[in-house]
Coordinates of C-alpha atoms and ligand atoms in Angstrom, one line a residue:
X1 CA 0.0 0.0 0.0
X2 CA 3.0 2.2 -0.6
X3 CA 1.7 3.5 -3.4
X4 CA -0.6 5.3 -1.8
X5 CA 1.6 7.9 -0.1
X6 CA 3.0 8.8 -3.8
X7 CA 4.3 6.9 -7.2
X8 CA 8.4 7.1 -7.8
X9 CA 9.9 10.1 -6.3
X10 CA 6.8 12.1 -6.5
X11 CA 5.2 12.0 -3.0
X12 CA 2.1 13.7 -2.1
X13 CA 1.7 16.5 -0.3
X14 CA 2.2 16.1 3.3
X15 CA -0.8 16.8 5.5
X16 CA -1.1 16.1 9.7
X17 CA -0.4 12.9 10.9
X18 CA -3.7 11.4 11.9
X19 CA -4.7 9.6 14.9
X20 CA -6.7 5.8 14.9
X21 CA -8.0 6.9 17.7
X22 CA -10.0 9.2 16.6
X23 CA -11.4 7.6 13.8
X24 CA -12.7 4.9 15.7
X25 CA -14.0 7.8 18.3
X26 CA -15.8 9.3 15.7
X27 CA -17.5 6.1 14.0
X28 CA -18.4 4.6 17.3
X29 CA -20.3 7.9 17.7
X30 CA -21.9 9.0 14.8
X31 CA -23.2 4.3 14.7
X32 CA -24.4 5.5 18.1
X33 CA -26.5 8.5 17.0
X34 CA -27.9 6.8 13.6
X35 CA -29.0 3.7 15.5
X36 CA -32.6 4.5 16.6
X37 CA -33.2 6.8 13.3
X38 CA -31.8 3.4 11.0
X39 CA -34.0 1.6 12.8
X40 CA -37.0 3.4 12.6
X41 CA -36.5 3.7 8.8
X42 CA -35.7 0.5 8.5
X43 CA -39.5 -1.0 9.7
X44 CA -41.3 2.0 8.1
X45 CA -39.4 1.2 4.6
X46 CA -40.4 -2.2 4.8
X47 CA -44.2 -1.4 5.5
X48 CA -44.3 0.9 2.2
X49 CA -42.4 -1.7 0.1
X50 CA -44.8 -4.4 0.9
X51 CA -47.8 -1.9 0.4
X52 CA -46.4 -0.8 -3.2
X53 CA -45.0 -4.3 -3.8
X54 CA -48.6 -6.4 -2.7
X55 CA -50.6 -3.5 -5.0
X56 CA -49.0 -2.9 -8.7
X57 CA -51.5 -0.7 -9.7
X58 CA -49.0 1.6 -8.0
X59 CA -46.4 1.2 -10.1
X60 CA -48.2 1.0 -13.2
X61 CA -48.9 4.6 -15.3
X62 CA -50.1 6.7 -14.9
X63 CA -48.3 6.8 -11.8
X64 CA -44.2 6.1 -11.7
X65 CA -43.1 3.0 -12.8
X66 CA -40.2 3.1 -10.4
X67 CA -42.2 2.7 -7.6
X68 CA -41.2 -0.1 -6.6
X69 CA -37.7 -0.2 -7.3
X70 CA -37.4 2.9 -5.1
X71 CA -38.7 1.2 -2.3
X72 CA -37.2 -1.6 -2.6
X73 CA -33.5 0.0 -2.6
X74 CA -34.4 2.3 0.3
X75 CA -36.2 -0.9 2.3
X76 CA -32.5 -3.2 1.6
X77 CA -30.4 -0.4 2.3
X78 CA -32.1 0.6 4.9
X79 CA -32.4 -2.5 6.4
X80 CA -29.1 -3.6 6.0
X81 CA -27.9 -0.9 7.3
X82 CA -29.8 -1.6 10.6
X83 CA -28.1 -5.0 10.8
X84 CA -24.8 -3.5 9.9
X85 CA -25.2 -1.5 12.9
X86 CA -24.8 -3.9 15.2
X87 CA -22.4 -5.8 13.3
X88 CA -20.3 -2.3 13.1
X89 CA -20.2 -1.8 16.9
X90 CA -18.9 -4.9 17.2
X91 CA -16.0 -4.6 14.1
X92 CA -14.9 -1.2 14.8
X93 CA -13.5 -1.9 18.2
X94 CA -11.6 -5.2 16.4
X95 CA -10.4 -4.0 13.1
X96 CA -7.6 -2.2 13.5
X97 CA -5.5 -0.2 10.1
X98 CA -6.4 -1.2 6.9
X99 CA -9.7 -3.1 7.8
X100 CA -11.1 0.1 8.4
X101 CA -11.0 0.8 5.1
X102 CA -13.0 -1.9 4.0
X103 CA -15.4 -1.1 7.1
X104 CA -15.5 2.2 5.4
X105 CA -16.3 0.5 2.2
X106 CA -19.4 -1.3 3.2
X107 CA -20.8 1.8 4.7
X108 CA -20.4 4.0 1.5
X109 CA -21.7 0.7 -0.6
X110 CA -25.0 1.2 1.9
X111 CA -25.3 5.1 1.4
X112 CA -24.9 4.5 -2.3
X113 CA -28.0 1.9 -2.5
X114 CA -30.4 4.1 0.1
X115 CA -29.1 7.6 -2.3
X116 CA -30.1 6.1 -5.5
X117 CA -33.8 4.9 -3.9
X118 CA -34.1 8.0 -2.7
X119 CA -33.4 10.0 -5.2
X120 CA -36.0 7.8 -7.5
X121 CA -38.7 8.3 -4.9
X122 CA -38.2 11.9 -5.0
X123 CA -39.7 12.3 -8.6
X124 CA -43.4 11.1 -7.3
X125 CA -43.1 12.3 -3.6
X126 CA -43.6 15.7 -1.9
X127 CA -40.3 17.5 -0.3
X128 CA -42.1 18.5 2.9
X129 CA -44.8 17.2 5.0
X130 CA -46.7 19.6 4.7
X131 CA -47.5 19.8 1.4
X132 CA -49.6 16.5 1.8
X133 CA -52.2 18.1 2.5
X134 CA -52.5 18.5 -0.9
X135 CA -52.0 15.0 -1.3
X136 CA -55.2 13.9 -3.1
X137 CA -54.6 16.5 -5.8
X138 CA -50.8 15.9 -5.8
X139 CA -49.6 14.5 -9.4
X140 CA -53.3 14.0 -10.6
X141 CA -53.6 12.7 -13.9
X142 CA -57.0 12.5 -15.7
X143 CA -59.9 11.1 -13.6
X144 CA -57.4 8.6 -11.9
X145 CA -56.9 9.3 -8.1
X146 CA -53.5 11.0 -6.7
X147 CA -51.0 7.9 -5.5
X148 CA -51.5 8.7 -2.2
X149 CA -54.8 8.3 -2.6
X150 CA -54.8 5.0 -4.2
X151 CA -52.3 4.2 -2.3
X152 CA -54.5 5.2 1.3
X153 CA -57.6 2.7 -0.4
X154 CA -55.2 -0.3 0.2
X155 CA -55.3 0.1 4.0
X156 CA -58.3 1.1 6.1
X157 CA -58.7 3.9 8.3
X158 CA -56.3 6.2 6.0
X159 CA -56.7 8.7 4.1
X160 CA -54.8 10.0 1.2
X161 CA -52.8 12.6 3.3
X162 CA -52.1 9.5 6.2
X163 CA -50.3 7.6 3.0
X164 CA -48.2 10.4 1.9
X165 CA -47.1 11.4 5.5
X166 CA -45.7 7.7 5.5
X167 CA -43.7 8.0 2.3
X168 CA -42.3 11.5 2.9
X169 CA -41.0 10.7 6.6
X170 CA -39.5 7.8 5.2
X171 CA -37.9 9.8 2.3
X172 CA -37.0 12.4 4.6
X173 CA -35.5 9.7 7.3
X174 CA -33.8 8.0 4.6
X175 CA -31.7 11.3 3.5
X176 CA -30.8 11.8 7.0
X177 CA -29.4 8.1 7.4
X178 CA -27.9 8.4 4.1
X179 CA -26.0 11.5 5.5
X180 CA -24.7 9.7 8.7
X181 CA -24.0 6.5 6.2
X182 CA -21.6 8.6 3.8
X183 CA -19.8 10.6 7.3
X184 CA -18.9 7.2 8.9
X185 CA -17.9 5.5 5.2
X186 CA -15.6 9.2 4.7
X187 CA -13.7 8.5 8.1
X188 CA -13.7 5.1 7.1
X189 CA -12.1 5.1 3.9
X190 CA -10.0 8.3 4.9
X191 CA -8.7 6.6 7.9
X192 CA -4.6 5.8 6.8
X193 CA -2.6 8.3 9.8
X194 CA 0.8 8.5 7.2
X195 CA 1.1 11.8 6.6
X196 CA 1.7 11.4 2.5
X197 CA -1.2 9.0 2.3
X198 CA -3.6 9.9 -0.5
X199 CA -6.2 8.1 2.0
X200 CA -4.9 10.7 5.0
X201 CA -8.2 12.0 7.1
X202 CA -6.8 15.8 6.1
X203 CA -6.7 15.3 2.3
X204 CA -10.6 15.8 1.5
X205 CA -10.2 18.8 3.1
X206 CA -7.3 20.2 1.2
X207 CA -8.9 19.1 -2.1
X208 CA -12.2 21.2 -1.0
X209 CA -9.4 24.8 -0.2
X210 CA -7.9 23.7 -3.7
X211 CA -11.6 23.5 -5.5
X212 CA -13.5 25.9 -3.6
X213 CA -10.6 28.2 -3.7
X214 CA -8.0 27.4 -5.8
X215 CA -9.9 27.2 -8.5
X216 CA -11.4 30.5 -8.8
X217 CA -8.4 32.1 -7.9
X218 CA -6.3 30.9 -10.8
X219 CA -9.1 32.0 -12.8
X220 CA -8.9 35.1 -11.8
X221 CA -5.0 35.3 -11.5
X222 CA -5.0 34.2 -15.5
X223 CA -7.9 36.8 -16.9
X224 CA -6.3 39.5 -14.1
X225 CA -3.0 39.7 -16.2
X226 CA -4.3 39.5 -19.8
X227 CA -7.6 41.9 -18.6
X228 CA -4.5 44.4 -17.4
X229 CA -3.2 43.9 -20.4
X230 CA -6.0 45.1 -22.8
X231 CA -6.9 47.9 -20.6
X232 CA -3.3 49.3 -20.5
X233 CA -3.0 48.6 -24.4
X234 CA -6.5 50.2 -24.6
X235 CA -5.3 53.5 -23.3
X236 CA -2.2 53.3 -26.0
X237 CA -4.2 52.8 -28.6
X238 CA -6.6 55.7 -27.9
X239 CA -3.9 58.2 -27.6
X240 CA -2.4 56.3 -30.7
X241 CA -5.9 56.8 -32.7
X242 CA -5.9 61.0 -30.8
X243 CA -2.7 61.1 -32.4
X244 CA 0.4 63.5 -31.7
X245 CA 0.4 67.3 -31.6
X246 CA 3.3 68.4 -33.8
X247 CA 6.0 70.2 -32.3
X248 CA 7.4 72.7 -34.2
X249 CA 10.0 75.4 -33.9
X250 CA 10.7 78.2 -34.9
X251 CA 14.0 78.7 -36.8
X252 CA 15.7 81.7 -35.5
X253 CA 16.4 83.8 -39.6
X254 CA 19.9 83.7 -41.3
X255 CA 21.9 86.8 -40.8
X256 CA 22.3 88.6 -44.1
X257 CA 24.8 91.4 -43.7
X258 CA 24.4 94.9 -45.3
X259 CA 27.9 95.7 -46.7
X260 CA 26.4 99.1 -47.5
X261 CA 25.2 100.2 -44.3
X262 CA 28.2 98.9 -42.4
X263 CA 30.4 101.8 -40.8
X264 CA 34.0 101.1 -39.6
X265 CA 34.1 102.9 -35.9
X266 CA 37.7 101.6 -35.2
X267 CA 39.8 100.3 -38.3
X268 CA 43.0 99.1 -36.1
X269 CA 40.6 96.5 -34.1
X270 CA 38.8 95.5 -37.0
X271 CA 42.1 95.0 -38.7
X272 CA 42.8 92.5 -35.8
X273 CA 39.8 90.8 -35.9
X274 CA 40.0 90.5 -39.7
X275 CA 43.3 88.1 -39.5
X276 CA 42.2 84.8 -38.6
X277 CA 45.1 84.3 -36.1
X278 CA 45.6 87.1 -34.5
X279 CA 41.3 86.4 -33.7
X280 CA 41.7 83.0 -32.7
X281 CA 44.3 83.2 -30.2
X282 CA 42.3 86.8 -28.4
X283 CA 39.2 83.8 -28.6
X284 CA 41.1 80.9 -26.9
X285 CA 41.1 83.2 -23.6
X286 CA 37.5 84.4 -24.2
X287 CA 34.3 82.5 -23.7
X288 CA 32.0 81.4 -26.7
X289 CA 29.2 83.6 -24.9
X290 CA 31.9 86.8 -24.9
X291 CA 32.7 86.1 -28.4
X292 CA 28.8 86.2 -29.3
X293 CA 29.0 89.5 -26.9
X294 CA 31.9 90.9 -29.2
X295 CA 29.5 90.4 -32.4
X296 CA 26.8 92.2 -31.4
X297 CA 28.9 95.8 -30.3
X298 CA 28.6 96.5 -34.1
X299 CA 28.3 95.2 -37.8
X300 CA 31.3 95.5 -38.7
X301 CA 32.8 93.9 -35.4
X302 CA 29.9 91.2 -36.2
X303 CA 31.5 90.5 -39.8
X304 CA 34.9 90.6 -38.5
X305 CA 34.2 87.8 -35.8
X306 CA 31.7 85.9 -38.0
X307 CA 32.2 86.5 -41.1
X308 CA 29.3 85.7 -43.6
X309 CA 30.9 84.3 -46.4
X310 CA 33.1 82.3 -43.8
X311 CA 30.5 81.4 -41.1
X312 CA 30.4 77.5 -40.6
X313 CA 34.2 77.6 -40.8
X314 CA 34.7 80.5 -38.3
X315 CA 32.2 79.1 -36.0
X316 CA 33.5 75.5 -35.5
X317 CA 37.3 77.2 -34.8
X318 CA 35.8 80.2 -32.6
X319 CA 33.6 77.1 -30.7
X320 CA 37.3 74.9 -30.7
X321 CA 39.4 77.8 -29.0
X322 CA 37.0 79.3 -26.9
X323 CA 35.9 78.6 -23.1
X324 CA 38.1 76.4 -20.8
X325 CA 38.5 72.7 -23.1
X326 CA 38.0 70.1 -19.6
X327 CA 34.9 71.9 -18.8
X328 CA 33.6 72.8 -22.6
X329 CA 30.0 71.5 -22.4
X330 CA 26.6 72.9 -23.8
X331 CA 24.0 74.8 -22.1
X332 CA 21.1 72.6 -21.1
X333 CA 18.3 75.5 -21.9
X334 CA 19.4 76.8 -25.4
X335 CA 22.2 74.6 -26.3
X336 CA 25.0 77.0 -26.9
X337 CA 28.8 76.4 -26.2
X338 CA 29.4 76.8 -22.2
X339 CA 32.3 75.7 -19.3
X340 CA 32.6 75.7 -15.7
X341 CA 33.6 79.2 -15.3
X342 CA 31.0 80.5 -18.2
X343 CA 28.1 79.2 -16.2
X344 CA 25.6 80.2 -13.5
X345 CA 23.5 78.6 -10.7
X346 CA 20.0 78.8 -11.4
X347 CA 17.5 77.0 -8.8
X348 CA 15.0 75.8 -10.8
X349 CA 12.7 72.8 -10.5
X350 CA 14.0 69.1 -12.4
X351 CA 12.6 68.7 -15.6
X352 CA 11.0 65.7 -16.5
X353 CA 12.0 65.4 -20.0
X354 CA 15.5 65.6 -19.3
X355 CA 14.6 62.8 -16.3
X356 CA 12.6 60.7 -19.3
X357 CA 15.6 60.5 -21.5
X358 CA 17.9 59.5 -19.2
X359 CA 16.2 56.9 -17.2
X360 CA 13.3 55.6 -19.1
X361 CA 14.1 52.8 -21.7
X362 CA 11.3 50.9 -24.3
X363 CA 10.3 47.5 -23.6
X364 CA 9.2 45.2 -26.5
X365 CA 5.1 44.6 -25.9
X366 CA 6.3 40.6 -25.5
X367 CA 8.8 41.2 -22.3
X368 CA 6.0 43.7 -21.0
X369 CA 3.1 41.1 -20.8
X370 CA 5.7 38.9 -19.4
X371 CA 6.1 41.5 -16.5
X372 CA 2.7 41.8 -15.6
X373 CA 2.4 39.0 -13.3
X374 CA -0.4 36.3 -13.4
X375 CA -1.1 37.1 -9.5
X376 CA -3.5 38.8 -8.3
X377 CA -0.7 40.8 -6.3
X378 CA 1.1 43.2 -8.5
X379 CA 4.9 42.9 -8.7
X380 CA 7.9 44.3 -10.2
X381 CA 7.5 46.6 -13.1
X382 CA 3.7 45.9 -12.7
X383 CA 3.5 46.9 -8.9
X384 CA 3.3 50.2 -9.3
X385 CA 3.8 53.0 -12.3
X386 CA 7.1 55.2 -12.0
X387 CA 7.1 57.7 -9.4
X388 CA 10.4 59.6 -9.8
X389 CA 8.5 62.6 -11.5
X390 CA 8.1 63.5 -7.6
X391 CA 11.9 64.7 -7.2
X392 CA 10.9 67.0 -10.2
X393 CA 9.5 69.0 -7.9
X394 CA 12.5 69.6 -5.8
X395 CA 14.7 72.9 -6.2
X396 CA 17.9 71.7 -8.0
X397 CA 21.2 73.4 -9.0
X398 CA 20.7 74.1 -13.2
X399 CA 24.4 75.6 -14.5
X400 CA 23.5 77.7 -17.6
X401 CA 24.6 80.4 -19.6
X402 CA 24.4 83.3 -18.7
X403 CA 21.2 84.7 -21.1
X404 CA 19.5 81.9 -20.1
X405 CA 20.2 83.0 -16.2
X406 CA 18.6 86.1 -17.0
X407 CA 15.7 84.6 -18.3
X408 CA 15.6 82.2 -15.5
X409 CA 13.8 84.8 -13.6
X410 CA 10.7 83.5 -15.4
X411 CA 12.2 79.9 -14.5
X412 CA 8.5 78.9 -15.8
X413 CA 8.4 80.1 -19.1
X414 CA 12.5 78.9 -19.9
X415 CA 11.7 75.7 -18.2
X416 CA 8.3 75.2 -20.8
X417 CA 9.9 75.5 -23.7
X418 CA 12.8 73.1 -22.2
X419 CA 10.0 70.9 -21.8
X420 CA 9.0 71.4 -25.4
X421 CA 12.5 70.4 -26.9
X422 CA 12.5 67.4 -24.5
X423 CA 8.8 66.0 -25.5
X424 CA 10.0 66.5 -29.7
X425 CA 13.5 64.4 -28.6
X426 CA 11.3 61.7 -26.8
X427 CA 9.1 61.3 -29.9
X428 CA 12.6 61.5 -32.1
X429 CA 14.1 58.6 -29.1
X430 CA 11.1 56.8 -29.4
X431 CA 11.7 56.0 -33.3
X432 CA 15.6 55.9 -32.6
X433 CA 16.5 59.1 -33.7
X434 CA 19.5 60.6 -31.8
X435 CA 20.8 57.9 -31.1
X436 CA 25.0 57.6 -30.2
X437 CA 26.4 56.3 -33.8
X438 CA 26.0 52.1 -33.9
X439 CA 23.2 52.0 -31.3
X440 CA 19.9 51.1 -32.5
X441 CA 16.8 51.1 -30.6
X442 CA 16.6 48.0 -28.7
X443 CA 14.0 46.3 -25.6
X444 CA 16.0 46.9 -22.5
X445 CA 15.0 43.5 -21.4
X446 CA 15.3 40.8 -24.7
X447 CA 17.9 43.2 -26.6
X448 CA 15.4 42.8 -29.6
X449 CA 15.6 46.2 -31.9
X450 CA 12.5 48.0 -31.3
X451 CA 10.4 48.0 -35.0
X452 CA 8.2 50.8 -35.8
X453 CA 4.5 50.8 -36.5
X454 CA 4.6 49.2 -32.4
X455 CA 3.3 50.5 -29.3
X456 CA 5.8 51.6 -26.9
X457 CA 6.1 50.3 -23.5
X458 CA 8.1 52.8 -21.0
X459 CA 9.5 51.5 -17.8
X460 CA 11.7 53.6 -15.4
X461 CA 15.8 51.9 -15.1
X462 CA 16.0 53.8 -11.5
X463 CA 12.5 52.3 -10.5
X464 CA 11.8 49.9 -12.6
X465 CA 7.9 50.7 -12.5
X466 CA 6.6 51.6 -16.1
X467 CA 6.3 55.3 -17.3
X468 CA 3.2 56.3 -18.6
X469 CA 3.6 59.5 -19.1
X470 CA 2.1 61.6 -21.7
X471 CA 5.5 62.7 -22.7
X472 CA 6.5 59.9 -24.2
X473 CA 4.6 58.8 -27.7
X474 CA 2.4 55.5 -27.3
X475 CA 3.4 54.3 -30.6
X476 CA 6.2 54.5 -32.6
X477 CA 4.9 54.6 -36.5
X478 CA 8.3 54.2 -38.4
X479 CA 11.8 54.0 -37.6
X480 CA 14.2 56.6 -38.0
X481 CA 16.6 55.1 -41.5
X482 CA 20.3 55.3 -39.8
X483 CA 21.4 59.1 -41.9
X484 CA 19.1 61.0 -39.7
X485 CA 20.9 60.6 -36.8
X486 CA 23.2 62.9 -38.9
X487 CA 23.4 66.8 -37.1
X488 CA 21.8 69.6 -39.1
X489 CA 24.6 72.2 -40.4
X490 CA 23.5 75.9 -38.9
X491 CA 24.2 78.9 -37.6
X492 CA 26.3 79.8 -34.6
X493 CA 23.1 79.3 -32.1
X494 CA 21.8 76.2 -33.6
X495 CA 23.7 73.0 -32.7
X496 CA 25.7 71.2 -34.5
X497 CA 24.4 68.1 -34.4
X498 CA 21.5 66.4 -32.8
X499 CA 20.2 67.2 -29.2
X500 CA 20.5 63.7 -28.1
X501 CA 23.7 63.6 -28.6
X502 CA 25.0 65.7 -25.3
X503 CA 23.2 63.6 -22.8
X504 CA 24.3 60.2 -20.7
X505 CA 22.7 57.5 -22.1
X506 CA 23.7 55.1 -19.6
Ligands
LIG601 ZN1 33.1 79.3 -21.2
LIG602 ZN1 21.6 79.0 -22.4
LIG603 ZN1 9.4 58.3 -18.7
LIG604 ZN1 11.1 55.8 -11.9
LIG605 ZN1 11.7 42.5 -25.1

């Protein structure tokens, strides 16, 4: 009987160990209540069968033909459960292990034979007493008389409600044996104390959490996830289908000098400025911003410095000799050339676009279902949406140039259009645009590249919760072909190359 506790290495789980004891407690008690109600059914069972069994008009239509079946199986169970009783008292205090198993047998062998009478007899009888009084009406067919009725003509002195009183207390005395019947036959047959018995008193129990429970549960744990799902791709869609706002701006107008109108104030300085390196060597111990200063005292100072016919030329050697080289950066508000000791403190508020680009990375729509978890519990990137946006609150240290400090006044208004630049790169990021030279847009869990005409899933690399907001584009409708990562050629203000290109990406 091994087998029982678990085939091969696979054992069972392991529930309480059980106690014989108990069992035999329990059956001793529950043979001990049912006695007097067995034998009570027992006699009356038999007086019904031999009413139905002596009269066969009772069986015949139009009243039930398994009339006397019915009785018959409730009369032999019943009876033989009386008998088995006794017999019962006597056995569970002798049997001992696996014969209670067998006791437990016979029991559920009894139960099965009363259930199935039972449940015949309760197609032609009443649920409840008291609805005989309606017996003589009850299932009348035609001109023949109710079965109780007929039934009540076999016997004298009783009527047709006397007759149907006797078959529904049997009925109803044959359920409640059949429920002691199956309790003593379910400690029986769940008797075996090892703990990894299949047979183990506890199991049944288990079973009931597992299907009672379990069941719904995992139900709700697998339409939880992919419900999530559809209501988060949902939202994507819809802003998809609103579409984008387009961002444009507004290119600042090429400087077209008037040769005519230019008046020379100081010929020795613009003589200077005019030779390339004498000007480049006066710039290496100016800053870009001074430089831009310089150009705007006058015209011709302006021509001299940045010549027209010269410009893109003039600009990238002005840009290369200006400002301190280990601190040469750009100017997070307006992108201009800047270092350390060109630069001033600004408190301002974060800004969430710069916060976006840094930390938040795409995930390919496959490895975001997967991070949804089937629990009802959410977990990981699914437990809760990214919340970093609430140090964008904070007062932090901004190091601009110094136009852009003086606009910082109206932090607001500089920090908007910031704002403006950042939500055009994250579209631009969002088709791969930008991106350093040899990277491609890629799932920052599988590696896969990222395709276009594909929804994009945001999710936060300092708190791994996903990033929904409206910054970001929900969809991604082409990818970016690998030249436009390529800079735009301008003017001295406008940069170089792209904006994405003068931020960490890691
Ligand atoms: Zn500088
Ligand atoms: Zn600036
Ligand atoms: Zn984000
Ligand atoms: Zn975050
Ligand atoms: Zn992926």
């Amino acid at each position: 009987m091994s087998c029982l506790t678990g085939c091969g290495s696979y054992k069972h789980a392991k529930m309480p160990e059980a106690d014989e004891k108990g069992t035999v407690g329990c059956i001793l008690f529950l043979r001990f209540c049912e006695v007097i109600v067995v034998g009570i059914l027992a006699f009356a069972a038999k007086d019904n069968y031999q009413l139905v069994k002596d009269h066969d008009q009772l069986s015949r239509p139009p009243y039930n033909k398994n009339v006397i079946l019915s009785q018959e199986l409730l009369y032999a169970g019943s009876m033989a459960a009386f008998g088995w009783t006794f017999v019962g008292f006597g056995l569970i205090l002798t049997w001992k292990g696996w014969a209670i198993f067998w006791y437990g047998l016979v029991d559920l062998t009894l139960s099965l034979v009363m259930a199935v009478g039972a449940a015949m007899q309760a197609s032609y009888l009443p649920a409840t007493l008291t609805t005989c009084k309606k017996a003589d009406t009850w299932q009348v067919h035609g001109d023949y008389p109710s079965f109780f009725a007929l039934a009540a003509s076999y016997r004298s002195r009783e009527d047709a409600n006397d007759r149907c009183h006797s078959f529904v207390l049997v009925w109803i005395l044959g359920v409640v044996v059949i429920v002691f019947q199956m309790l003593i036959a379910y400690i029986g047959i769940f008797s075996d104390i090892r703990e990894y018995s299949i047979l183990n008193p506890y199991r049944p129990f288990a079973w009931f959490v597992v299907i009672v429970f379990g069941g719904p549960y995992w139900l709700a744990c697998a339409t939880v996830r992919r419900s999530r799902f559809l209501y988060r791709l949902l939202k994507k869609v819809a802003r998809q289908l609103r579409g984008c706002k387009p961002i444009e701006f507004e290119k600042p107008p090429k400087y077209v000098p008037n040769y005519s109108g230019i008046k020379i104030s100081n010929p020795k300085l613009e003589n200077i400025f005019n030779i390339e390196h004498l000007l480049l060597p006066i710039a290496s111990n100016l800053h870009y911003d001074d430089l831009i200063n310089l150009s705007l005292t006058s015209k011709s100072v302006r021509e001299a410095v940045f010549p027209a016919g010269d410009y893109e030329h003039r600009v990238r050697k002005l840009k290369a000799y200006s400002c301190n080289n280990n601190t040469k950066s750009r100017c997070e508000y307006c992108n201009k050339q800047v270092c350390a000791e060109c630069t001033q403190c600004a408190r301002m508020p974060g800004l969430a676009g710069l916060r976006h680009l840094q930390l938040c990375r795409p995930s390919c729509t496959k490895c975001y279902f997967k991070s949804i978890r089937p629990g009802l519990r959410r977990t990981a990137i699914d437990k809760r949406q990214c919340r970093c946006w609430v140090s964008d609150a904070s007062m932090q240290d901004h190091w601009i140039c110094a136009e852009c400090y003086a606009k910082s006044k109206f932090g607001f208004e500089l920090q908007a259009a910031r704002e403006r630049r950042y939500k055009k790169q994250l579209r631009e990021y969002a088709q791969g645009i930008g991106l350093p030279d040899g990277q491609k847009l890629e799932c920052r869990t599988c590696k896969t590249e990222m395709q276009g005409g594909s929804v994009r899933w945001w999710v936060c690399s300092r708190c791994f919760g996903e990033c929904t907001s409206h910054m970001h584009p929900a969809h991604a409708r082409v990818m970016a072909p690998g030249d436009l990562e390529k800079g735009e050629e301008g003017d001295a203000e406008a940069p170089k190359t792209s904006w994405l290109k003068f931020f960490q990406w890691n």
